Amino acid sequence: MSESMHIGMAGAGLSCAVIARELAERGHRITIHETRPHVAGNCHTERDAGSGVMVHVYGPHIFHTDDEEVWTLVNRYMDFKPYVNRVKATARGQVFSLPINLHTINQFFGKTFSPSEARAFIESQADTTITDPQSFEEQALRFIGRELYEAFFKGYTLKQWEVDPKRLPASILKRLPVRFNYNDNYFAHRFQGMPAEGYTVMVQRMLDHPNIIVHLGSALRPADVGQYDHVFWSGPLDAFYGHAEGRLPYRTLDFERFEGEGDVQGCAVMNYNDVEVPYTRITEHKHFAPWEEHARSVCYREFSRRCGENDIPYYPVHLTEGDQLLQAYQARAAREQGVTFVGRLGTYRYMDMDVTIRAALDAVRAFINARTA
Ligand code: UDP
């Protein structure tokens, strides 16, 4: 790729930041349009002026990965502090440990099982007639049995997705491990940490290159795509086509912010699994940065609901019965010349941050290779 290109981008989240940096370092000029007043998309962090707490403005983001290249990349821009996500769950008037581990099982069933006893017991609870679980519910019934499913997953999932777990894919539950020991690390990846100065500073540093210009509060209109040699679009896939086929469904989140003195709930994330409690979890943000000390505390009570036209899209809603609407958009995207769709919104995928970065690296390399071949 000898000639320098002018590349346009929609969105200044992780995807476009990674792609912009890779291309900028190869001498291309990048212009990014970001509709929000800040970079970093939904992993945006901001230090609260009153308390000094680093707030995860769009909800909790914990960095974890098995991908060494991705881990090296983020550490190039930011010092990551060791952090282990240990989630607690309030269910049926008690507090339990998540993800489901030996402590959860023993506490829930009032037992003192060893790992092998617990494994045998859970297997006896499991519905072994389900041989190839497709749905969230089948996956749960097959691997943890009805009692644990109903206590920890059914109500939470109904609140989070407003869809019967029979219609949700098993992949959503597969995000969570089940352990027959006392390891209560929510994630099973080799690398896990929190950015010392937050994600937004990390993304700002990725974008801090003389070949990259970021316009905040500015939208790249699909009609303007032709102004660029190529466009990377990390906005919603359906928005690129003016929602011509219909609106892809998303969940959005509402956060009820409240403050307190000292330590409000004693942990970063407390899930509320009973369906009668209207929120899914409470996050206490100071605990995401245990190396900092603050007298006051900032908490978010998190509510999930269907995403309306003027709401911020968070989670794409994939159902087991398939998705003709998505397929229609994907078919259009595959025919598109000069545009690459990237990221959670551009590819309509439920992606963690590390997967987002991996996909961005793969996309930009494919783009470069196609032009040097
Ligand atoms: N989930 C649940 N109970 C819990 C935690 C998770 O039922 O206590 C289900 C729920 O359907 C959720 C999914 O597992 O959407 C994935 O959970 P995760 O914690 O990965 O969600 P995220 O932090 O991405 O919102």
GROMACS .gro file of C-alpha atoms and ligand atoms in nm:
model
  398
    1MET     CA    1   0.000   0.000   0.000
    2SER     CA    2   0.222   0.280  -0.122
    3GLU     CA    3  -0.019   0.572  -0.144
    4SER     CA    4  -0.151   0.744   0.163
    5MET     CA    5  -0.527   0.718   0.191
    6HIS     CA    6  -0.783   0.934   0.366
    7ILE     CA    7  -0.991   0.706   0.584
    8GLY     CA    8  -1.320   0.808   0.745
    9MET     CA    9  -1.455   0.647   1.059
   10ALA     CA   10  -1.786   0.652   1.241
   11GLY     CA   11  -1.733   0.615   1.615
   12ALA     CA   12  -1.436   0.665   1.848
   13GLY     CA   13  -1.477   0.353   2.058
   14LEU     CA   14  -1.229   0.070   2.096
   15SER     CA   15  -1.277  -0.066   1.743
   16CYS     CA   16  -1.206   0.250   1.550
   17ALA     CA   17  -0.933   0.362   1.792
   18VAL     CA   18  -0.740   0.038   1.728
   19ILE     CA   19  -0.795   0.054   1.351
   20ALA     CA   20  -0.713   0.425   1.330
   21ARG     CA   21  -0.385   0.379   1.513
   22GLU     CA   22  -0.276   0.086   1.295
   23LEU     CA   23  -0.350   0.284   0.978
   24ALA     CA   24  -0.206   0.612   1.108
   25GLU     CA   25   0.123   0.441   1.186
   26ARG     CA   26   0.133   0.328   0.823
   27GLY     CA   27   0.104   0.687   0.702
   28HIS     CA   28  -0.269   0.709   0.628
   29ARG     CA   29  -0.480   1.006   0.733
   30ILE     CA   30  -0.778   0.931   0.954
   31THR     CA   31  -1.083   1.145   1.025
   32ILE     CA   32  -1.312   1.014   1.297
   33HIS     CA   33  -1.665   1.138   1.356
   34GLU     CA   34  -1.798   1.064   1.702
   35THR     CA   35  -2.149   1.178   1.789
   36ARG     CA   36  -2.089   1.179   2.165
   37PRO     CA   37  -1.886   1.446   2.345
   38HIS     CA   38  -1.622   1.189   2.444
   39VAL     CA   39  -1.422   0.899   2.301
   40ALA     CA   40  -1.417   0.534   2.423
   41GLY     CA   41  -1.781   0.447   2.347
   42ASN     CA   42  -1.956   0.252   2.619
   43CYS     CA   43  -1.635   0.183   2.813
   44HIS     CA   44  -1.601   0.558   2.877
   45THR     CA   45  -1.478   0.636   3.228
   46GLU     CA   46  -1.487   0.972   3.400
   47ARG     CA   47  -1.358   1.087   3.736
   48ASP     CA   48  -1.651   1.212   3.941
   49ALA     CA   49  -1.581   1.573   4.041
   50GLY     CA   50  -1.734   1.549   4.387
   51SER     CA   51  -1.603   1.215   4.517
   52GLY     CA   52  -1.297   1.164   4.295
   53VAL     CA   53  -1.423   0.813   4.209
   54MET     CA   54  -1.350   0.683   3.857
   55VAL     CA   55  -1.701   0.615   3.723
   56HIS     CA   56  -1.780   0.362   3.450
   57VAL     CA   57  -2.033   0.595   3.295
   58TYR     CA   58  -2.208   0.330   3.082
   59GLY     CA   59  -2.183   0.050   3.335
   60PRO     CA   60  -1.906  -0.181   3.453
   61HIS     CA   61  -1.624  -0.283   3.220
   62ILE     CA   62  -1.359  -0.526   3.342
   63PHE     CA   63  -1.076  -0.608   3.106
   64HIS     CA   64  -0.999  -0.979   3.074
   65THR     CA   65  -0.845  -1.180   2.793
   66ASP     CA   66  -0.653  -1.488   2.690
   67ASP     CA   67  -0.521  -1.307   2.385
   68GLU     CA   68  -0.162  -1.208   2.453
   69GLU     CA   69  -0.138  -0.969   2.161
   70VAL     CA   70  -0.449  -0.783   2.278
   71TRP     CA   71  -0.316  -0.766   2.633
   72THR     CA   72   0.018  -0.629   2.507
   73LEU     CA   73  -0.166  -0.373   2.294
   74VAL     CA   74  -0.374  -0.226   2.577
   75ASN     CA   75  -0.071  -0.222   2.808
   76ARG     CA   76   0.116  -0.015   2.549
   77TYR     CA   77  -0.124   0.272   2.616
   78MET     CA   78  -0.213   0.224   2.979
   79ASP     CA   79  -0.082   0.076   3.301
   80PHE     CA   80  -0.324  -0.204   3.398
   81LYS     CA   81  -0.359  -0.271   3.771
   82PRO     CA   82  -0.425  -0.625   3.889
   83TYR     CA   83  -0.797  -0.677   3.941
   84VAL     CA   84  -1.008  -0.988   3.997
   85ASN     CA   85  -1.381  -0.955   3.945
   86ARG     CA   86  -1.564  -1.128   4.232
   87VAL     CA   87  -1.938  -1.089   4.198
   88LYS     CA   88  -2.192  -1.141   4.472
   89ALA     CA   89  -2.557  -1.229   4.425
   90THR     CA   90  -2.856  -1.146   4.643
   91ALA     CA   91  -3.122  -1.413   4.593
   92ARG     CA   92  -3.409  -1.536   4.810
   93GLY     CA   93  -3.297  -1.327   5.107
   94GLN     CA   94  -2.936  -1.446   5.109
   95VAL     CA   95  -2.604  -1.338   4.964
   96PHE     CA   96  -2.418  -1.589   4.748
   97SER     CA   97  -2.095  -1.603   4.556
   98LEU     CA   98  -2.089  -1.589   4.175
   99PRO     CA   99  -2.009  -1.740   3.931
  100ILE     CA  100  -2.156  -2.064   4.061
  101ASN     CA  101  -1.875  -2.231   4.254
  102LEU     CA  102  -1.841  -2.478   4.538
  103HIS     CA  103  -1.921  -2.209   4.794
  104THR     CA  104  -2.244  -2.119   4.608
  105ILE     CA  105  -2.347  -2.486   4.583
  106ASN     CA  106  -2.273  -2.566   4.949
  107GLN     CA  107  -2.443  -2.250   5.073
  108PHE     CA  108  -2.747  -2.289   4.849
  109PHE     CA  109  -2.810  -2.656   4.931
  110GLY     CA  110  -2.687  -2.633   5.295
  111LYS     CA  111  -2.415  -2.893   5.232
  112THR     CA  112  -2.044  -2.942   5.294
  113PHE     CA  113  -1.964  -3.112   4.962
  114SER     CA  114  -1.612  -3.177   4.840
  115PRO     CA  115  -1.546  -3.094   4.473
  116SER     CA  116  -1.622  -3.449   4.355
  117GLU     CA  117  -1.932  -3.478   4.575
  118ALA     CA  118  -2.060  -3.145   4.441
  119ARG     CA  119  -1.996  -3.254   4.083
  120ALA     CA  120  -2.190  -3.578   4.137
  121PHE     CA  121  -2.472  -3.393   4.312
  122ILE     CA  122  -2.510  -3.131   4.037
  123GLU     CA  123  -2.501  -3.405   3.775
  124SER     CA  124  -2.788  -3.574   3.961
  125GLN     CA  125  -2.982  -3.245   3.940
  126ALA     CA  126  -2.907  -3.199   3.571
  127ASP     CA  127  -3.147  -3.290   3.293
  128THR     CA  128  -2.930  -3.540   3.105
  129THR     CA  129  -3.200  -3.598   2.844
  130ILE     CA  130  -3.083  -3.270   2.692
  131THR     CA  131  -2.793  -3.382   2.474
  132ASP     CA  132  -2.732  -3.077   2.258
  133PRO     CA  133  -2.849  -2.765   2.443
  134GLN     CA  134  -2.946  -2.482   2.209
  135SER     CA  135  -3.122  -2.236   2.433
  136PHE     CA  136  -3.017  -2.056   2.750
  137GLU     CA  137  -3.269  -2.262   2.947
  138GLU     CA  138  -3.156  -2.595   2.804
  139GLN     CA  139  -2.794  -2.508   2.876
  140ALA     CA  140  -2.884  -2.423   3.236
  141LEU     CA  141  -3.101  -2.733   3.294
  142ARG     CA  142  -2.835  -2.956   3.145
  143PHE     CA  143  -2.538  -2.821   3.342
  144ILE     CA  144  -2.669  -2.684   3.673
  145GLY     CA  145  -3.021  -2.822   3.713
  146ARG     CA  146  -3.354  -2.650   3.773
  147GLU     CA  147  -3.302  -2.528   4.131
  148LEU     CA  148  -2.987  -2.326   4.066
  149TYR     CA  149  -3.125  -2.211   3.732
  150GLU     CA  150  -3.440  -2.074   3.888
  151ALA     CA  151  -3.257  -1.907   4.176
  152PHE     CA  152  -2.976  -1.740   3.987
  153PHE     CA  153  -3.053  -1.723   3.617
  154LYS     CA  154  -3.421  -1.731   3.530
  155GLY     CA  155  -3.529  -1.410   3.703
  156TYR     CA  156  -3.212  -1.215   3.623
  157THR     CA  157  -3.231  -1.316   3.259
  158LEU     CA  158  -3.600  -1.222   3.232
  159LYS     CA  159  -3.513  -0.879   3.371
  160GLN     CA  160  -3.205  -0.839   3.152
  161TRP     CA  161  -3.354  -0.956   2.823
  162GLU     CA  162  -3.736  -0.952   2.871
  163VAL     CA  163  -3.742  -1.272   2.667
  164ASP     CA  164  -3.817  -1.625   2.784
  165PRO     CA  165  -3.478  -1.796   2.835
  166LYS     CA  166  -3.612  -2.072   2.608
  167ARG     CA  167  -3.572  -1.825   2.319
  168LEU     CA  168  -3.224  -1.698   2.409
  169PRO     CA  169  -2.912  -1.871   2.276
  170ALA     CA  170  -2.703  -2.098   2.502
  171SER     CA  171  -2.401  -1.879   2.420
  172ILE     CA  172  -2.522  -1.614   2.666
  173LEU     CA  173  -2.503  -1.856   2.958
  174LYS     CA  174  -2.175  -2.001   2.833
  175ARG     CA  175  -2.016  -1.664   2.919
  176LEU     CA  176  -2.026  -1.777   3.283
  177PRO     CA  177  -1.818  -2.062   3.424
  178VAL     CA  178  -1.947  -2.323   3.674
  179ARG     CA  179  -1.678  -2.435   3.918
  180PHE     CA  180  -1.648  -2.723   4.161
  181ASN     CA  181  -1.386  -2.546   4.372
  182TYR     CA  182  -1.378  -2.221   4.568
  183ASN     CA  183  -1.238  -2.009   4.286
  184ASP     CA  184  -1.478  -1.714   4.266
  185ASN     CA  185  -1.301  -1.525   3.988
  186TYR     CA  186  -1.583  -1.427   3.751
  187PHE     CA  187  -1.353  -1.473   3.454
  188ALA     CA  188  -1.138  -1.768   3.351
  189HIS     CA  189  -0.889  -1.573   3.138
  190ARG     CA  190  -0.513  -1.552   3.198
  191PHE     CA  191  -0.500  -1.172   3.193
  192GLN     CA  192  -0.732  -0.948   3.391
  193GLY     CA  193  -0.694  -0.591   3.506
  194MET     CA  194  -0.822  -0.238   3.530
  195PRO     CA  195  -0.673   0.065   3.355
  196ALA     CA  196  -0.500   0.281   3.617
  197GLU     CA  197  -0.638   0.604   3.468
  198GLY     CA  198  -0.955   0.462   3.311
  199TYR     CA  199  -1.047   0.348   2.962
  200THR     CA  200  -1.106   0.693   2.818
  201VAL     CA  201  -0.747   0.803   2.878
  202MET     CA  202  -0.632   0.475   2.720
  203VAL     CA  203  -0.840   0.539   2.408
  204GLN     CA  204  -0.730   0.905   2.396
  205ARG     CA  205  -0.369   0.786   2.388
  206MET     CA  206  -0.444   0.540   2.106
  207LEU     CA  207  -0.591   0.830   1.909
  208ASP     CA  208  -0.310   1.069   1.994
  209HIS     CA  209  -0.126   1.056   1.661
  210PRO     CA  210  -0.055   1.337   1.413
  211ASN     CA  211  -0.241   1.147   1.136
  212ILE     CA  212  -0.563   1.113   1.337
  213ILE     CA  213  -0.828   1.385   1.370
  214VAL     CA  214  -1.129   1.325   1.595
  215HIS     CA  215  -1.443   1.537   1.562
  216LEU     CA  216  -1.656   1.502   1.874
  217GLY     CA  217  -2.027   1.581   1.857
  218SER     CA  218  -2.016   1.501   1.486
  219ALA     CA  219  -2.190   1.231   1.284
  220LEU     CA  220  -2.049   1.070   0.972
  221ARG     CA  221  -2.349   1.054   0.742
  222PRO     CA  222  -2.373   0.752   0.514
  223ALA     CA  223  -2.417   1.002   0.228
  224ASP     CA  224  -2.066   1.138   0.300
  225VAL     CA  225  -1.890   0.803   0.272
  226GLY     CA  226  -1.778   0.887  -0.082
  227GLN     CA  227  -1.557   1.167   0.051
  228TYR     CA  228  -1.315   0.908   0.183
  229ASP     CA  229  -1.100   0.640   0.022
  230HIS     CA  230  -1.254   0.396   0.268
  231VAL     CA  231  -1.481   0.406   0.573
  232PHE     CA  232  -1.486   0.200   0.891
  233TRP     CA  233  -1.834   0.213   1.039
  234SER     CA  234  -1.872   0.124   1.408
  235GLY     CA  235  -2.216   0.281   1.440
  236PRO     CA  236  -2.529   0.064   1.434
  237LEU     CA  237  -2.545  -0.149   1.119
  238ASP     CA  238  -2.913  -0.068   1.062
  239ALA     CA  239  -2.852   0.308   1.105
  240PHE     CA  240  -2.611   0.298   0.809
  241TYR     CA  241  -2.907   0.191   0.594
  242GLY     CA  242  -3.149   0.439   0.749
  243HIS     CA  243  -3.322   0.143   0.920
  244ALA     CA  244  -3.466   0.060   0.577
  245GLU     CA  245  -3.530  -0.305   0.665
  246GLY     CA  246  -3.658  -0.227   1.017
  247ARG     CA  247  -3.487  -0.171   1.352
  248LEU     CA  248  -3.248  -0.428   1.492
  249PRO     CA  249  -3.352  -0.491   1.854
  250TYR     CA  250  -3.125  -0.383   2.139
  251ARG     CA  251  -3.142  -0.365   2.514
  252THR     CA  252  -3.061  -0.033   2.672
  253LEU     CA  253  -2.972   0.038   3.034
  254ASP     CA  254  -3.087   0.303   3.279
  255PHE     CA  255  -2.862   0.382   3.571
  256GLU     CA  256  -3.003   0.524   3.892
  257ARG     CA  257  -2.701   0.694   4.043
  258PHE     CA  258  -2.669   0.732   4.418
  259GLU     CA  259  -2.393   0.826   4.657
  260GLY     CA  260  -2.297   0.719   5.004
  261GLU     CA  261  -2.023   0.747   5.265
  262GLY     CA  262  -1.739   0.497   5.292
  263ASP     CA  263  -1.821   0.148   5.169
  264VAL     CA  264  -2.184   0.116   5.060
  265GLN     CA  265  -2.216  -0.252   4.960
  266GLY     CA  266  -1.869  -0.395   5.025
  267CYS     CA  267  -1.804  -0.513   4.669
  268ALA     CA  268  -1.794  -0.383   4.313
  269VAL     CA  269  -2.088  -0.581   4.172
  270MET     CA  270  -2.393  -0.716   4.356
  271ASN     CA  271  -2.641  -0.896   4.132
  272TYR     CA  272  -3.009  -0.907   4.229
  273ASN     CA  273  -3.142  -1.232   4.095
  274ASP     CA  274  -3.502  -1.233   4.219
  275VAL     CA  275  -3.746  -1.130   3.949
  276GLU     CA  276  -3.943  -0.917   4.198
  277VAL     CA  277  -3.647  -0.676   4.235
  278PRO     CA  278  -3.673  -0.446   3.932
  279TYR     CA  279  -3.301  -0.388   3.883
  280THR     CA  280  -3.040  -0.644   3.778
  281ARG     CA  281  -2.739  -0.524   3.976
  282ILE     CA  282  -2.578  -0.248   4.178
  283THR     CA  283  -2.224  -0.146   4.097
  284GLU     CA  284  -2.009   0.050   4.343
  285HIS     CA  285  -1.748   0.210   4.126
  286LYS     CA  286  -1.471   0.280   4.378
  287HIS     CA  287  -1.423  -0.097   4.413
  288PHE     CA  288  -1.322  -0.118   4.045
  289ALA     CA  289  -1.010   0.079   4.148
  290PRO     CA  290  -0.908  -0.081   4.479
  291TRP     CA  291  -0.572   0.097   4.469
  292GLU     CA  292  -0.748   0.434   4.516
  293GLU     CA  293  -0.900   0.574   4.835
  294HIS     CA  294  -1.211   0.789   4.845
  295ALA     CA  295  -1.425   0.891   5.140
  296ARG     CA  296  -1.746   0.903   4.935
  297SER     CA  297  -1.885   0.638   4.706
  298VAL     CA  298  -2.074   0.643   4.375
  299CYS     CA  299  -2.314   0.358   4.295
  300TYR     CA  300  -2.531   0.268   3.998
  301ARG     CA  301  -2.854   0.075   4.027
  302GLU     CA  302  -2.890  -0.088   3.683
  303PHE     CA  303  -3.219  -0.138   3.499
  304SER     CA  304  -3.250  -0.303   3.159
  305ARG     CA  305  -3.522  -0.227   2.904
  306ARG     CA  306  -3.602  -0.238   2.533
  307CYS     CA  307  -3.397   0.018   2.344
  308GLY     CA  308  -3.608   0.295   2.189
  309GLU     CA  309  -3.513   0.515   1.895
  310ASN     CA  310  -3.346   0.779   2.111
  311ASP     CA  311  -3.183   0.545   2.363
  312ILE     CA  312  -2.825   0.425   2.372
  313PRO     CA  313  -2.800   0.069   2.234
  314TYR     CA  314  -2.609  -0.170   2.464
  315TYR     CA  315  -2.682  -0.538   2.403
  316PRO     CA  316  -2.788  -0.683   2.065
  317VAL     CA  317  -3.076  -0.929   2.110
  318HIS     CA  318  -3.011  -1.260   1.936
  319LEU     CA  319  -3.281  -1.527   1.954
  320THR     CA  320  -3.264  -1.901   1.893
  321GLU     CA  321  -3.526  -1.882   1.620
  322GLY     CA  322  -3.279  -1.695   1.397
  323ASP     CA  323  -3.275  -1.344   1.275
  324GLN     CA  324  -3.401  -1.262   0.927
  325LEU     CA  325  -3.372  -0.889   0.986
  326LEU     CA  326  -3.005  -0.919   1.074
  327GLN     CA  327  -2.947  -1.144   0.775
  328ALA     CA  328  -3.104  -0.883   0.547
  329TYR     CA  329  -2.865  -0.618   0.677
  330GLN     CA  330  -2.568  -0.854   0.662
  331ALA     CA  331  -2.647  -0.929   0.298
  332ARG     CA  332  -2.649  -0.556   0.222
  333ALA     CA  333  -2.325  -0.504   0.416
  334ALA     CA  334  -2.153  -0.785   0.226
  335ARG     CA  335  -2.231  -0.607  -0.102
  336GLU     CA  336  -2.108  -0.270   0.024
  337GLN     CA  337  -1.806  -0.123  -0.152
  338GLY     CA  338  -1.563   0.095   0.041
  339VAL     CA  339  -1.714   0.037   0.386
  340THR     CA  340  -1.607  -0.205   0.658
  341PHE     CA  341  -1.850  -0.263   0.944
  342VAL     CA  342  -1.680  -0.314   1.279
  343GLY     CA  343  -1.750  -0.334   1.649
  344ARG     CA  344  -2.042  -0.430   1.868
  345LEU     CA  345  -2.291  -0.209   1.684
  346GLY     CA  346  -2.147  -0.240   1.334
  347THR     CA  347  -2.146  -0.621   1.344
  348TYR     CA  348  -2.435  -0.661   1.591
  349ARG     CA  349  -2.244  -0.888   1.828
  350TYR     CA  350  -2.238  -0.922   2.208
  351MET     CA  351  -1.863  -0.869   2.241
  352ASP     CA  352  -1.632  -0.817   2.535
  353MET     CA  353  -1.361  -0.553   2.506
  354ASP     CA  354  -1.083  -0.798   2.424
  355VAL     CA  355  -1.289  -0.962   2.148
  356THR     CA  356  -1.369  -0.617   2.011
  357ILE     CA  357  -0.997  -0.534   1.991
  358ARG     CA  358  -0.913  -0.872   1.835
  359ALA     CA  359  -1.185  -0.825   1.572
  360ALA     CA  360  -1.059  -0.471   1.500
  361LEU     CA  361  -0.702  -0.595   1.453
  362ASP     CA  362  -0.823  -0.869   1.219
  363ALA     CA  363  -1.036  -0.623   1.020
  364VAL     CA  364  -0.758  -0.370   0.972
  365ARG     CA  365  -0.508  -0.639   0.875
  366ALA     CA  366  -0.749  -0.784   0.620
  367PHE     CA  367  -0.794  -0.432   0.482
  368ILE     CA  368  -0.418  -0.373   0.458
  369ASN     CA  369  -0.349  -0.716   0.309
  370ALA     CA  370  -0.617  -0.670   0.043
  371ARG     CA  371  -0.438  -0.357  -0.073
  372THR     CA  372  -0.083  -0.491  -0.067
  373ALA     CA  373  -0.161  -0.827  -0.227
  374UDP     N1  374  -2.690  -1.398   3.424
  374UDP     C1  375  -2.786  -1.438   3.513
  374UDP     N2  376  -2.764  -1.419   3.646
  374UDP     C2  377  -2.653  -1.359   3.693
  374UDP     C3  378  -2.555  -1.318   3.602
  374UDP     C4  379  -2.577  -1.338   3.467
  374UDP     O1  380  -2.890  -1.488   3.473
  374UDP     O2  381  -2.641  -1.343   3.816
  374UDP     C5  382  -2.715  -1.422   3.280
  374UDP     C6  383  -2.792  -1.307   3.215
  374UDP     O3  384  -2.876  -1.359   3.115
  374UDP     C7  385  -2.679  -1.225   3.156
  374UDP     C8  386  -2.583  -1.334   3.110
  374UDP     O4  387  -2.594  -1.435   3.210
  374UDP     O5  388  -2.725  -1.145   3.049
  374UDP     C9  389  -2.439  -1.290   3.094
  374UDP     O6  390  -2.393  -1.237   3.217
  374UDP     P1  391  -2.269  -1.135   3.225
  374UDP     O7  392  -2.239  -1.115   3.368
  374UDP     O8  393  -2.162  -1.184   3.135
  374UDP     O9  394  -2.337  -1.003   3.164
  374UDP     P2  395  -2.279  -0.854   3.135
  374UDP    O10  396  -2.186  -0.817   3.246
  374UDP    O11  397  -2.214  -0.862   2.997
  374UDP    O12  398  -2.404  -0.772   3.133
   0.00000   0.00000   0.00000
